[in-house]
CSV table of C-alpha atoms in Angstrom, one decimal:
chain,number,residue,atom,x,y,z
A,1,ALA,CA,83.9,180.6,69.4
A,2,TYR,CA,85.2,183.3,68.1
A,3,ALA,CA,82.8,185.5,69.9
A,4,ALA,CA,83.2,184.0,73.1
A,5,ASP,CA,86.7,183.3,73.4
A,6,ILE,CA,85.9,179.6,73.7
A,7,PRO,CA,88.9,177.1,72.0
A,8,HIS,CA,87.3,175.9,69.0
A,9,GLU,CA,87.5,172.8,70.1
A,10,ASP,CA,85.5,173.3,73.8
A,11,VAL,CA,82.6,174.5,71.8
A,12,LEU,CA,81.1,170.8,70.6
A,13,PRO,CA,80.8,169.6,74.0
A,14,LEU,CA,79.3,172.7,74.9
A,15,ILE,CA,76.9,172.7,72.1
A,16,GLN,CA,76.2,169.1,72.5
A,17,GLU,CA,75.3,169.3,76.5
A,18,ALA,CA,73.2,172.5,75.2
A,19,ILE,CA,70.8,170.4,72.5
A,20,ASP,CA,70.6,167.2,75.2
A,21,GLY,CA,68.9,169.9,77.9
A,22,LYS,CA,66.8,171.8,75.3
A,23,VAL,CA,68.2,174.8,75.3
A,24,ILE,CA,68.8,175.0,71.8
A,25,ARG,CA,68.3,172.6,68.3
A,26,ALA,CA,69.8,172.9,64.7
A,27,SER,CA,68.3,175.4,62.8
A,28,ASN,CA,67.8,175.2,58.7
A,29,ALA,CA,71.3,176.4,57.8
A,30,PRO,CA,73.7,173.3,58.3
A,31,GLY,CA,76.2,174.0,61.9
A,32,THR,CA,74.4,176.8,63.0
A,33,TYR,CA,71.5,176.5,66.6
A,34,LYS,CA,69.0,178.0,67.5
A,35,PHE,CA,67.1,178.8,71.1
A,36,ALA,CA,64.7,176.2,72.0
A,37,HIS,CA,62.7,179.3,72.8
A,38,ALA,CA,62.9,183.1,72.7
A,39,LEU,CA,62.4,183.6,76.4
A,40,LEU,CA,65.5,181.1,77.1
A,41,ARG,CA,67.3,183.8,74.8
A,42,ASP,CA,66.3,186.3,76.3
A,43,ALA,CA,66.9,185.4,79.8
A,44,LEU,CA,70.4,184.3,79.7
A,45,TYR,CA,71.0,187.2,77.5
A,46,GLN,CA,69.8,189.7,80.4
A,47,ARG,CA,72.8,187.6,82.8
A,48,LEU,CA,75.6,188.8,80.6
A,49,SER,CA,76.8,192.1,82.6
A,50,THR,CA,76.5,194.9,80.3
A,51,ILE,CA,80.0,195.2,79.8
A,52,ARG,CA,80.3,191.3,78.5
A,53,ARG,CA,77.3,192.1,75.6
A,54,CYS,CA,79.3,195.1,74.6
A,55,ARG,CA,82.3,192.9,73.9
A,56,LEU,CA,80.4,189.9,72.5
A,57,HIS,CA,78.3,191.9,70.6
A,58,GLU,CA,82.1,194.4,69.1
A,59,ARG,CA,83.5,190.7,68.8
A,60,ILE,CA,80.7,189.0,66.2
A,61,ALA,CA,80.6,192.6,64.1
A,62,ARG,CA,84.5,193.1,63.9
A,63,TRP,CA,84.7,189.0,62.9
A,64,LEU,CA,81.7,189.7,59.7
A,65,VAL,CA,83.2,193.1,59.0
A,66,ASN,CA,86.0,190.6,58.0
A,67,LEU,CA,84.6,188.2,56.2
A,68,ASN,CA,85.0,188.8,51.8
A,69,SER,CA,82.8,191.7,50.5
A,70,ASN,CA,80.5,189.8,49.0
A,71,GLU,CA,79.7,187.7,52.3
A,72,GLN,CA,80.1,191.0,54.0
A,73,ASP,CA,77.0,193.0,52.1
A,74,ALA,CA,74.9,189.9,52.8
A,75,HIS,CA,75.2,191.0,56.6
A,76,LEU,CA,75.7,194.6,56.4
A,77,SER,CA,72.7,195.1,58.7
A,78,SER,CA,74.4,192.1,61.1
A,79,ILE,CA,77.3,194.3,61.8
A,80,SER,CA,75.0,197.7,61.9
A,81,HIS,CA,73.2,196.1,64.9
A,82,HIS,CA,76.4,194.3,66.3
A,83,PHE,CA,78.2,197.6,66.5
A,84,TYR,CA,75.4,199.6,67.7
A,85,GLU,CA,74.9,197.7,70.8
A,86,ALA,CA,78.9,197.8,71.1
A,87,ALA,CA,78.9,201.6,70.7
A,88,SER,CA,79.2,202.3,74.4
A,89,LEU,CA,82.8,201.0,74.1
A,90,GLY,CA,83.5,203.9,72.4
A,91,LEU,CA,82.6,202.6,68.5
A,92,ILE,CA,80.0,205.5,67.5
A,93,ASP,CA,81.8,206.0,64.8
A,94,GLU,CA,81.9,202.7,63.2
A,95,ALA,CA,78.5,201.9,64.3
A,96,VAL,CA,77.7,205.0,62.5
A,97,LYS,CA,78.9,203.8,58.9
A,98,PHE,CA,77.5,200.6,59.2
A,99,ALA,CA,74.5,201.8,60.1
A,100,ARG,CA,74.5,203.8,57.0
A,101,ARG,CA,75.6,201.3,54.6
A,102,ALA,CA,73.0,198.5,56.0
A,103,GLY,CA,70.5,202.0,54.8
A,104,ASP,CA,72.0,202.1,51.3
A,105,SER,CA,72.0,197.9,51.4
A,106,ALA,CA,68.4,198.4,51.7
A,107,SER,CA,67.9,201.2,49.8
A,108,CYS,CA,69.1,199.9,47.1
A,109,ARG,CA,66.7,196.4,47.8
A,110,LEU,CA,64.0,198.1,47.9
A,111,ALA,CA,63.6,197.8,51.3
A,112,TYR,CA,61.8,201.2,52.1
A,113,GLU,CA,61.3,200.7,55.7
A,114,ASP,CA,64.6,199.2,56.9
A,115,ALA,CA,66.4,201.7,55.0
A,116,ALA,CA,64.7,204.4,57.0
A,117,SER,CA,65.2,201.9,60.7
A,118,HIS,CA,69.2,202.0,59.6
A,119,TYR,CA,69.7,205.8,58.7
A,120,ALA,CA,67.1,206.8,62.5
A,121,ARG,CA,69.4,204.5,64.4
A,122,ALA,CA,72.4,206.5,62.3
A,123,LEU,CA,71.5,210.2,63.4
A,124,GLU,CA,70.9,209.0,66.8
A,125,LEU,CA,74.3,207.8,67.2
A,126,LEU,CA,75.3,210.6,65.6
A,127,ASP,CA,74.4,212.6,68.4
A,128,LEU,CA,76.6,210.6,70.8
A,129,SER,CA,79.5,210.8,68.6
A,130,PRO,CA,82.8,213.6,68.7
A,131,SER,CA,83.0,213.7,65.3
A,132,ASP,CA,79.4,214.6,64.9
A,133,SER,CA,79.2,216.5,61.3
A,134,GLU,CA,76.5,218.7,60.3
A,135,LEU,CA,76.6,217.3,56.7
A,136,ASP,CA,76.6,213.6,57.5
A,137,ARG,CA,73.5,214.8,60.0
A,138,CYS,CA,72.3,216.8,57.0
A,139,ASP,CA,72.7,213.9,54.3
A,140,LEU,CA,71.2,211.3,56.9
A,141,LEU,CA,68.1,213.5,57.3
A,142,ARG,CA,67.8,213.5,53.9
A,143,MET,CA,68.1,209.8,53.2
A,144,LEU,CA,65.4,209.4,55.8
A,145,GLY,CA,62.9,211.6,54.8
A,146,THR,CA,63.2,209.7,51.1
A,147,GLN,CA,63.3,206.5,52.4
A,148,LEU,CA,59.9,207.4,55.0
A,149,THR,CA,57.8,208.9,52.0
A,150,LYS,CA,58.9,206.0,49.6
A,151,SER,CA,57.7,203.8,52.4
A,152,GLY,CA,54.3,205.6,52.7
A,153,ASN,CA,55.0,207.4,55.6
A,154,ARG,CA,54.7,211.2,54.7
A,155,GLU,CA,54.0,211.9,57.7
A,156,ALA,CA,57.3,210.9,59.4
A,157,ALA,CA,59.1,212.4,56.4
A,158,LYS,CA,57.5,215.1,56.6
A,159,GLN,CA,58.5,216.4,60.4
A,160,VAL,CA,62.0,214.8,58.8
A,161,PHE,CA,62.5,217.3,56.4
A,162,ASN,CA,61.4,220.1,58.2
A,163,ARG,CA,64.1,219.0,60.7
A,164,LEU,CA,66.7,219.5,57.8
A,165,ALA,CA,65.2,222.5,56.7
A,166,THR,CA,66.2,223.9,60.3
A,167,LEU,CA,69.8,223.3,60.0
């Protein structure tokens, strides 16, 4: 309701209609639903205009950011994803910040491949940032190389560290 800017009282009939039409079904977590088929989800997603998709991602990211800090930490990967998808709305700095935080969180959980993915995404976004900082770039390259090494991807880590050495 929040993301789509639909009054809460109007959402339940829409959910019931989608269930009756076998578009969605209840998922394991109470009060949550998922699409009956990934192709259907993807088709509906692609029908949204680019600006509408970006705005929905922004609203979801901001809603997740407003959760209490314990809940927010559990959703860092999702927050990072939604800010990344909304970055073209001028949210690059937020997207970089949350990609980095998601990478840090994944690293603490020993999820090195996930951490590397988040740091790589932060670097990609940093290329688009008007406040591009060489210090931030160096730090992200160092963290990316470290996570790639820990995940066993030594060749990719070597390329990242070589890139870092040229800065």
